[in-house]
Each structure stands twice: as structure tokens, then as C-alpha cells.
Amino acid sequence: MTSSDPSVQLDHTPGHIKHDGHNLTGFVIFLCSESIIFLAFFAGFSLFKLTSPEWLPAGVDGLEVRMPLINTIVLVSSSFVAYFAERYLHKGNLWGFRIVWFITMLMGAYFVYGQYVEWSNLKFGLDSGVFGGTFYLLTGFHGLHVITGIGLMGLMLFHSFRPGNYEKGDMGVTSVSLFWHFVDVIWIILFFLIYVWQRY
Amino acid sequence: MTSTNFDPRILKAPHPVPGAPDNWKRFFSINTDAKVIGIQYIATSLLFLLVGGLLAMIVRGELITPEADLVDPTVYNGLYTMHGTVMLFLFLFPVLNGLNNLLIPTMIGAPDMAFPKLNAAAFWLVPVFAVLLMASFFVPGGPAQAGWWSYPPVSIQNPLGHFFNGQMLWLLAVALSGISSIFGAINFVTTIIRMRAPGMGFFKMPLYCWTAWGAQTIQLIGLPALTGGAIMLLFDLSFGTSFFKPEGGGDPVLYQHFFWFYSHPAVYVMVLPVFGIFSEVFTCYSRKPLFGYKFVALASFGIVFLSLIVWVHHMFYTGTPNWMRILFMFTTMTIAVPTGVKVFAWVATLWRGKLRLTTPMLFCLGGLVNFIFAGITGVMLGTVPIDIHVGNTYFVVAHFHYVIFNAIVLGVFAAVYHWFPKFTGHMYYEGLGKLHFALTFIGCTLNWLPLHWAGLLGMPRRVASYDPEFAIWNVIASVGAFLLGVAAIPFILNMVSSWARGPKAPPNPWGAIGLEWLLPSPPPAENFEDDVPTVLNNPYGYGLDQPQVADEAFYVRRAQEA
Ligand code: HEM
Ligand SMILES: [Cu+2]
């Protein structure tokens, strides 16, 4: 664009410059910041677990681990699947990317479904002391992130059908898969805190 | 290069968008240009300075007599809570984000922010949570009354039992403000890291950018903790959880940790950019290079780090174990080191300089004096035995207003005047500016200096009535507060009339160094566009034979001819 051309000046839309590299930087900064909310919740959970005089609500003697364990395995493997999808994209195999990416989304959806089943079978609620509160807060907030992740992957899938979508870079696929790994790592910590720690 | 030489690049020079400088309507539209957003932020926040100031006037009106006679004590609780909240979340944070929007891209030679749309979203959240907060005056039970820190159990009472109560709206507003600030912080940090002009290594960057970067880093680390705490408080208030209720196994002190883990560093979010402003203004109006540039730059991040490990000094008297008190007293003292480095550097910069006492310089000098005073009372408060004695008294209120108003707000005014010609294209009236400074400085000193005594004598804060022995201090303080109200008049007059009819500003009215002064006033939409200067030196080479950028004469001439 030459600045002396008045017609260009007229339909100048400020901020039209687009840089994929900035997006990734911004996104990484966002993830670092977001992880601190989880850290705050983890710290709160640990403090309550260690100091609360009455931890488990009456009539509840711990959480069932089998179902969350299956969920964990699905979510952790989905991170690897997402990685392969990204690899396909970088090799230029668009359909490979779309199919494997979609499988990642399905695995995420399975996780949400598993979470839903678990929640609906629990005998305590949000208002059952700090145990109930922290349990639903942590799993719920994480679940929201999973749902957001699936949504973002859907958006990326949708964009992949736009002609010439990847001319200027991968248009966010790296960011979204980074987000997915993040959600995955958070879940692993959460699983150890909530489900594994109760045995000790 | 002399001005008779023809330079073909002049033809390519950026011109303002046709009609744009006179087109005021863009300030009322959703726009993605950082310079428009910056002015939107500043105008909005100055409006809320008036709102917060009005609330403060009512509070000070109440306190002019020892009896609770002007307003009902419950109303009084709502008034100071809303005053503190409005001042912090609707005035100070937005005004600093406005300055960031104007200054960061122009100072580093970037065309705009890294994410212009995110930038607009961050701004437009401000009116949204402003409306939420203001709406709380009209819900049953009135606005939040638990103070700006909203400690439980006071904050989770909800005596009337309405779902939409003042406290709930307060929490929503604070959460939205947090989201807006995070959006802003991601943008500012990315812009500083990725979009600097060629040659501008970190150690050639203007100090305002260093300090803004440090401040925004704190936002990124601290705000999520506050947001986490606010979400839990909202659940306790509205959805029956018991995170902070001892009867359900919860712990009210945990909230204080979340709150202060952010809100202590938040003070540095506000003061760091003002340190940056001091560095820009002192060098420019004393015509001397900044003393110890590198140390001042690095001290910003020293402050960032230390500010994150001192928060328990706000909890010395809330059931904190002794070992923790001692530990945090120690960390609190260490923060005086990087801050001292900066103060020393400014004083050394001013030393034997040819001082030009313009309005921004006066505001900065006043701010620096007040800041040094506030630093002394701050170190006192960081000492456990003193804090236990004066905690929750007017000594604390006087101390933090000395930081927040007498230093930070004065610095903000300095910035508004110093960069006013650059971004509006008009000069302000120096006489009105000096009048504004004189009224402000006298007003703020009268307002808060005497209250230190009232506090040391034991006058508690957050009460509408007090022992008659404190009356004299409060009368002086109220007079000072009303004087500050009067000071708003020359300021508003100056801003409005200068922008409308002030003399046209040249590109560099102060003879200042810095990329922003190589742009026309006001700068074109994308600043330097394709012709970004190559930076050779830091922007503090006053009196040295050292150009800041390569081919400086060309840029100077281009700005003049635009
Ligand atoms: C315009 C001049 C101002 C006056 C006359 C004023 C006056 C007051 C008064 C009388 C209180 C009540 C103190 C108490 O009882 O604890 C107060 C509290 C407070 N002010 Fe100001 N203030 C002014 C400006 C500011 C500014 C600019 C800020 C911040 C940007 C600010 C932040 C606060 C905060 C955070 C509180 C604490 C509220 C609470 O106790 O929850 N004030 N102010
Ligand atoms: Cu503090």
C-alpha cells in the first residue's frame, strides 16, 4: 500500500495489520495468566483439605475413581491426537488434519459427557461445605475450559474449509492445540488433588 | 540534511486520515485505533474522577462535624465503598490504560496495538461495568457497603435477601473490570515485546514503556488471583457455598490472601507508570540525561518481583501467625531498595539541571515530594508494631491517599498536560494549568497531611461519627477536599477550551526526545507507517551529542510538513 494514494487513505481501517506471530505470543501470555486462577483454586482446595475440621459432608465417604480415571485417560490421549492433527496440517495434509482434529473434539466431548454422568450421580451439592464447594468449583471451571476448547477447535475446523486459509500461517491452530494441552495438564493436577489425594 | 534538499520520502509521508482530526464523532464509536481508544479511556475515566470526587466530597461533608448528621451511617458505608471502587476501577486503571494506548505504540514506533479488536473490547467493557456499578445505587438495600476490599463475613450478609443486591453487582463489576484489564495487559505486553522499532533493544526503550510493561506483568500475575477470590465470594454470597464461612468449614482469612495477593501489587500497577512519567518529564524539563538509566529500568522489574511477596503486611492484625508477620515485614522493607534507586536517580537527574517549571514539571515535582513522604509513612506501616497500633485508623487512609492521590494522580495530571499537545494537536493554557497545580497541591496537602495526626491519635476509619477531639483535623481536611473540588474547574476549562480553540501545537513543543515527538501532532492513524525510524540510543540524550534515531533530521522535517 502506498500512503500517498488518497483512495487508500479513505478506506483506511486502522489496525488492519495482522501478524500470526503476535497471536501466539498473546495467547501464551493469556495461558500463563489463566493458569493463576487455577493455582488460586488449587491453593484454596489444598488449604481446606489440610485444615478444615469437617472435610467430607455427612453421608459421603469419598469419591468414586474409576469413571474419572477413564476420563483422564481419554483427555490425556486426546492431547496426543491433537498433536498428530497439527503434524498433518504442517505437512499440508488437510483432510488428515480435519479428521484427526475432529477425533480430538469427539474425545473432548466424551470427557464432558463423563463429567456430566459423574456429577449427576453424586450425593452432595455445591452447598455441602467446603468439600462440595471446591469440588464443583474446580471440576466446573475446568469443564468450562474443556467446552471452550471444543468450541475453538470447531471454529478452527470450520475455518479450514475457507480457501487459502493457511496462506499467512496456521491461523490459530497452534494456539488452540496449546490451549488443549493446557486444559489437559490442569486436569492431571486436578485429578491428583481431588481423586488421588483422598486416599492418603 | 538541510531543508532545501528534496527528499523523495517526504512524498510518502503519512498524512492524517482526511477529516479525522476534526471528526469528533469517532470518539463516540467503536473504533480500533489505539489513539482513539486512548482518548476514550482518558475521557471516560476523568468523568468518573468527578463521580468519585463527588462521593468523596459527600464523605468529607459528613466528616466536617463529629456527629453523623449529613447522611445516615449505612449510606455512609455505601458512599466510601463506592468512592474507593469508582476511583480505583473506573478512574485510575482506565486512565492509565488510556495513557498506555496513546504512549506505548507511539513511543516504540508501532502502528497500533498488537490486537486492535481486543483493545476495543477491553475499553468497551468499562462502560458496561460502570453501568453495573452505578446501578447498584438503585437496587433495594443500596450499593455495596463492605469497603473496597469486601472482606467476608461483612460482604456476604445480604440482609434483604434479594438476588440482585449491591454487593453482587459490585462483584460482577469487579470481575468484568478484571477481564478488561487482562485483555489490556495481554495487548500491552505483546505490543512491547513484538512491535518495537528496528534497533530499539530493551535497553533503548523509553522508561514509560518499561514501567508499563512491569505494571501489566503484575496485572497478568495478580488479577487472576483476585478474580478467583471474587468468584468464590460471589458463590458464597449467591449460591450457598461456604468457602469463607467458618460454619461450613471455610476460612474468611483465605479471602484476604487472595485479595491482597493482587491488591498490594495493584498499587504498583498504578504507581509504576507514574514512575515512568516522572522519568520522561524530569529529563525533558531539566535538559539532562536520566541518571542511571539501566538501573532505573531494571528496578521496575525488581519492584514487580518484590511487590508479589509482601501482601501479608495488610494482614498483620487479622490473625496472622508471628513468623509470617516477621517474614513479610522483612520483604516489605526490601521494596524500599528498588524504589530508592529510582528516587535517587530522579533527584540526581534534577540536580543542577536547568529546570523549566511548566505545568507537567510542577505536577511531577509535587508528586515526587509527596511520594517521598508517603514512602516514609509506608515504611512505618510495614513495621509490625506500628501497624498494629495504627492499622484501620486515619493514618492508613492518609498514607494511601498520599500515594494514590498526592503522588499518582498528580503524575497522571502531569502526563495529561505533557502529552496533551501531541495527541490533540493543540497547546493548553499554561496559566490555567499552573492554577490547577497550585489549587491541587494546596488542597491535597490540607486534605491528607493533618489526617496523619488524627490517625496517630487513634481516629478509626470507615465511621461517620468520631470523637470531638479529632474535629480540628477533620475540618482542615474537608476544606482541603473542597479546594480539590474547586481545582477541577480550571482543569476542565483548560482541557475543553484548549482542545477546541487552543493554539496549534508543533510536533515537538517541549524540545523533547522520543519517537512520539518525531510524529506530527496529532499523529496520523498508523504513526510511522512504513517509514519507522531506526533507533540508535535511549531517549534521554539531553545535552549530549547523540541522536536518538538514524536520519533524525528527516523525521523532524517530515513531521513539520505533514
Ligand atoms: C478527590 C479527592 C479525594 C478525597 C477527598 C478522598 C477522601 C476519602 C475519604 C474521606 C475516604 C474514607 C476513609 C475511611 O473512612 O476509611 C476515602 C477512602 C478511600 N479512597 Fe479516597 N479520596 C479522594 C481521592 C481518592 C483517589 C484518587 C483514590 C484512588 C484512585 C481514592 C481511593 C480511596 C480508597 C481505595 C478508599 C478506601 C475505601 C474503603 O475504605 O473501602 N481516593 N477517600
Ligand atoms: Cu501493601
mmCIF file of N, CA and C in Angstrom, chain B residues 49-93:
data_model
loop_
_atom_site.group_PDB
_atom_site.id
_atom_site.type_symbol
_atom_site.label_atom_id
_atom_site.label_comp_id
_atom_site.label_asym_id
_atom_site.label_seq_id
_atom_site.Cartn_x
_atom_site.Cartn_y
_atom_site.Cartn_z
ATOM 1 N N LEU B 49 -13.606 10.328 37.627
ATOM 2 C CA LEU B 49 -12.884 11.042 38.688
ATOM 3 C C LEU B 49 -13.828 12.057 39.322
ATOM 4 N N LEU B 50 -14.667 12.673 38.474
ATOM 5 C CA LEU B 50 -15.646 13.616 39.022
ATOM 6 C C LEU B 50 -16.663 12.895 39.900
ATOM 7 N N VAL B 51 -17.143 11.725 39.410
ATOM 8 C CA VAL B 51 -18.115 10.973 40.212
ATOM 9 C C VAL B 51 -17.489 10.563 41.547
ATOM 10 N N GLY B 52 -16.297 9.978 41.476
ATOM 11 C CA GLY B 52 -15.631 9.540 42.702
ATOM 12 C C GLY B 52 -15.322 10.725 43.602
ATOM 13 N N GLY B 53 -14.967 11.844 42.993
ATOM 14 C CA GLY B 53 -14.675 13.041 43.769
ATOM 15 C C GLY B 53 -15.924 13.574 44.452
ATOM 16 N N LEU B 54 -17.041 13.502 43.739
ATOM 17 C CA LEU B 54 -18.301 13.946 44.334
ATOM 18 C C LEU B 54 -18.641 13.085 45.550
ATOM 19 N N LEU B 55 -18.470 11.765 45.413
ATOM 20 C CA LEU B 55 -18.727 10.882 46.552
ATOM 21 C C LEU B 55 -17.797 11.247 47.707
ATOM 22 N N ALA B 56 -16.530 11.561 47.379
ATOM 23 C CA ALA B 56 -15.576 11.931 48.429
ATOM 24 C C ALA B 56 -16.006 13.232 49.114
ATOM 25 N N MET B 57 -16.533 14.180 48.315
ATOM 26 C CA MET B 57 -16.989 15.441 48.908
ATOM 27 C C MET B 57 -18.113 15.170 49.918
ATOM 28 N N ILE B 58 -19.024 14.253 49.559
ATOM 29 C CA ILE B 58 -20.123 13.960 50.497
ATOM 30 C C ILE B 58 -19.547 13.334 51.772
ATOM 31 N N VAL B 59 -18.591 12.406 51.583
ATOM 32 C CA VAL B 59 -17.968 11.779 52.751
ATOM 33 C C VAL B 59 -17.294 12.841 53.609
ATOM 34 N N ARG B 60 -16.550 13.731 52.979
ATOM 35 C CA ARG B 60 -15.850 14.767 53.743
ATOM 36 C C ARG B 60 -16.841 15.766 54.326
ATOM 37 N N GLY B 61 -17.964 15.974 53.641
ATOM 38 C CA GLY B 61 -19.004 16.833 54.195
ATOM 39 C C GLY B 61 -19.550 16.244 55.481
ATOM 40 N N GLU B 62 -19.765 14.956 55.459
ATOM 41 C CA GLU B 62 -20.222 14.262 56.669
ATOM 42 C C GLU B 62 -19.211 14.412 57.805
ATOM 43 N N LEU B 63 -17.933 14.326 57.460
ATOM 44 C CA LEU B 63 -16.895 14.291 58.495
ATOM 45 C C LEU B 63 -16.524 15.674 59.013
ATOM 46 N N ILE B 64 -17.129 16.719 58.494
ATOM 47 C CA ILE B 64 -16.750 18.053 58.940
ATOM 48 C C ILE B 64 -17.209 18.290 60.376
ATOM 49 N N THR B 65 -18.228 17.563 60.798
ATOM 50 C CA THR B 65 -18.635 17.615 62.212
ATOM 51 C C THR B 65 -18.501 16.219 62.811
ATOM 52 N N PRO B 66 -18.285 16.122 64.124
ATOM 53 C CA PRO B 66 -18.107 14.803 64.742
ATOM 54 C C PRO B 66 -19.371 13.948 64.705
ATOM 55 N N GLU B 67 -20.545 14.558 64.611
ATOM 56 C CA GLU B 67 -21.769 13.751 64.630
ATOM 57 C C GLU B 67 -22.082 13.225 63.235
ATOM 58 N N ALA B 68 -22.822 12.108 63.210
ATOM 59 C CA ALA B 68 -23.297 11.600 61.917
ATOM 60 C C ALA B 68 -24.567 12.346 61.566
ATOM 61 N N ASP B 69 -24.430 13.498 60.899
ATOM 62 C CA ASP B 69 -25.622 14.297 60.664
ATOM 63 C C ASP B 69 -26.005 14.476 59.205
ATOM 64 N N LEU B 70 -25.031 14.436 58.305
ATOM 65 C CA LEU B 70 -25.358 14.713 56.908
ATOM 66 C C LEU B 70 -26.037 13.516 56.259
ATOM 67 N N VAL B 71 -25.455 12.346 56.417
ATOM 68 C CA VAL B 71 -26.065 11.145 55.834
ATOM 69 C C VAL B 71 -26.193 10.095 56.922
ATOM 70 N N ASP B 72 -27.073 9.138 56.651
ATOM 71 C CA ASP B 72 -27.282 8.002 57.530
ATOM 72 C C ASP B 72 -26.006 7.147 57.565
ATOM 73 N N PRO B 73 -25.619 6.589 58.714
ATOM 74 C CA PRO B 73 -24.390 5.781 58.758
ATOM 75 C C PRO B 73 -24.350 4.637 57.740
ATOM 76 N N THR B 74 -25.490 4.027 57.434
ATOM 77 C CA THR B 74 -25.490 2.959 56.423
ATOM 78 C C THR B 74 -25.165 3.534 55.053
ATOM 79 N N VAL B 75 -25.777 4.669 54.766
ATOM 80 C CA VAL B 75 -25.486 5.332 53.493
ATOM 81 C C VAL B 75 -24.009 5.688 53.431
ATOM 82 N N TYR B 76 -23.477 6.127 54.572
ATOM 83 C CA TYR B 76 -22.059 6.483 54.640
ATOM 84 C C TYR B 76 -21.186 5.296 54.233
ATOM 85 N N ASN B 77 -21.534 4.113 54.739
ATOM 86 C CA ASN B 77 -20.767 2.913 54.361
ATOM 87 C C ASN B 77 -20.765 2.714 52.852
ATOM 88 N N GLY B 78 -21.953 2.878 52.254
ATOM 89 C CA GLY B 78 -22.039 2.733 50.801
ATOM 90 C C GLY B 78 -21.219 3.790 50.085
ATOM 91 N N LEU B 79 -21.206 5.005 50.654
ATOM 92 C CA LEU B 79 -20.513 6.104 49.972
ATOM 93 C C LEU B 79 -19.003 5.873 49.899
ATOM 94 N N TYR B 80 -18.382 5.517 51.027
ATOM 95 C CA TYR B 80 -16.927 5.356 50.918
ATOM 96 C C TYR B 80 -16.544 4.098 50.146
ATOM 97 N N THR B 81 -17.416 3.070 50.233
ATOM 98 C CA THR B 81 -17.143 1.871 49.432
ATOM 99 C C THR B 81 -17.159 2.206 47.943
ATOM 100 N N MET B 82 -18.204 2.946 47.544
ATOM 101 C CA MET B 82 -18.316 3.271 46.127
ATOM 102 C C MET B 82 -17.252 4.286 45.714
ATOM 103 N N HIS B 83 -16.920 5.197 46.619
ATOM 104 C CA HIS B 83 -15.853 6.147 46.307
ATOM 105 C C HIS B 83 -14.561 5.398 45.977
ATOM 106 N N GLY B 84 -14.150 4.486 46.872
ATOM 107 C CA GLY B 84 -12.907 3.740 46.650
ATOM 108 C C GLY B 84 -12.979 2.922 45.370
ATOM 109 N N THR B 85 -14.120 2.263 45.160
ATOM 110 C CA THR B 85 -14.254 1.391 43.990
ATOM 111 C C THR B 85 -14.233 2.196 42.694
ATOM 112 N N VAL B 86 -14.985 3.283 42.669
ATOM 113 C CA VAL B 86 -15.023 4.114 41.463
ATOM 114 C C VAL B 86 -13.627 4.666 41.168
ATOM 115 N N MET B 87 -12.969 5.180 42.202
ATOM 116 C CA MET B 87 -11.661 5.779 41.983
ATOM 117 C C MET B 87 -10.673 4.761 41.416
ATOM 118 N N LEU B 88 -10.683 3.553 41.956
ATOM 119 C CA LEU B 88 -9.696 2.572 41.504
ATOM 120 C C LEU B 88 -10.072 1.963 40.167
ATOM 121 N N PHE B 89 -11.299 1.446 40.076
ATOM 122 C CA PHE B 89 -11.638 0.639 38.903
ATOM 123 C C PHE B 89 -12.198 1.454 37.753
ATOM 124 N N LEU B 90 -12.728 2.629 38.054
ATOM 125 C CA LEU B 90 -13.296 3.422 36.968
ATOM 126 C C LEU B 90 -12.484 4.673 36.661
ATOM 127 N N PHE B 91 -11.607 5.066 37.566
ATOM 128 C CA PHE B 91 -10.753 6.196 37.234
ATOM 129 C C PHE B 91 -9.310 5.749 36.985
ATOM 130 N N LEU B 92 -8.648 5.243 38.005
ATOM 131 C CA LEU B 92 -7.207 5.109 37.880
ATOM 132 C C LEU B 92 -6.777 4.039 36.874
ATOM 133 N N PHE B 93 -7.345 2.837 36.950
ATOM 134 C CA PHE B 93 -6.950 1.815 35.978
ATOM 135 C C PHE B 93 -7.265 2.258 34.550
#
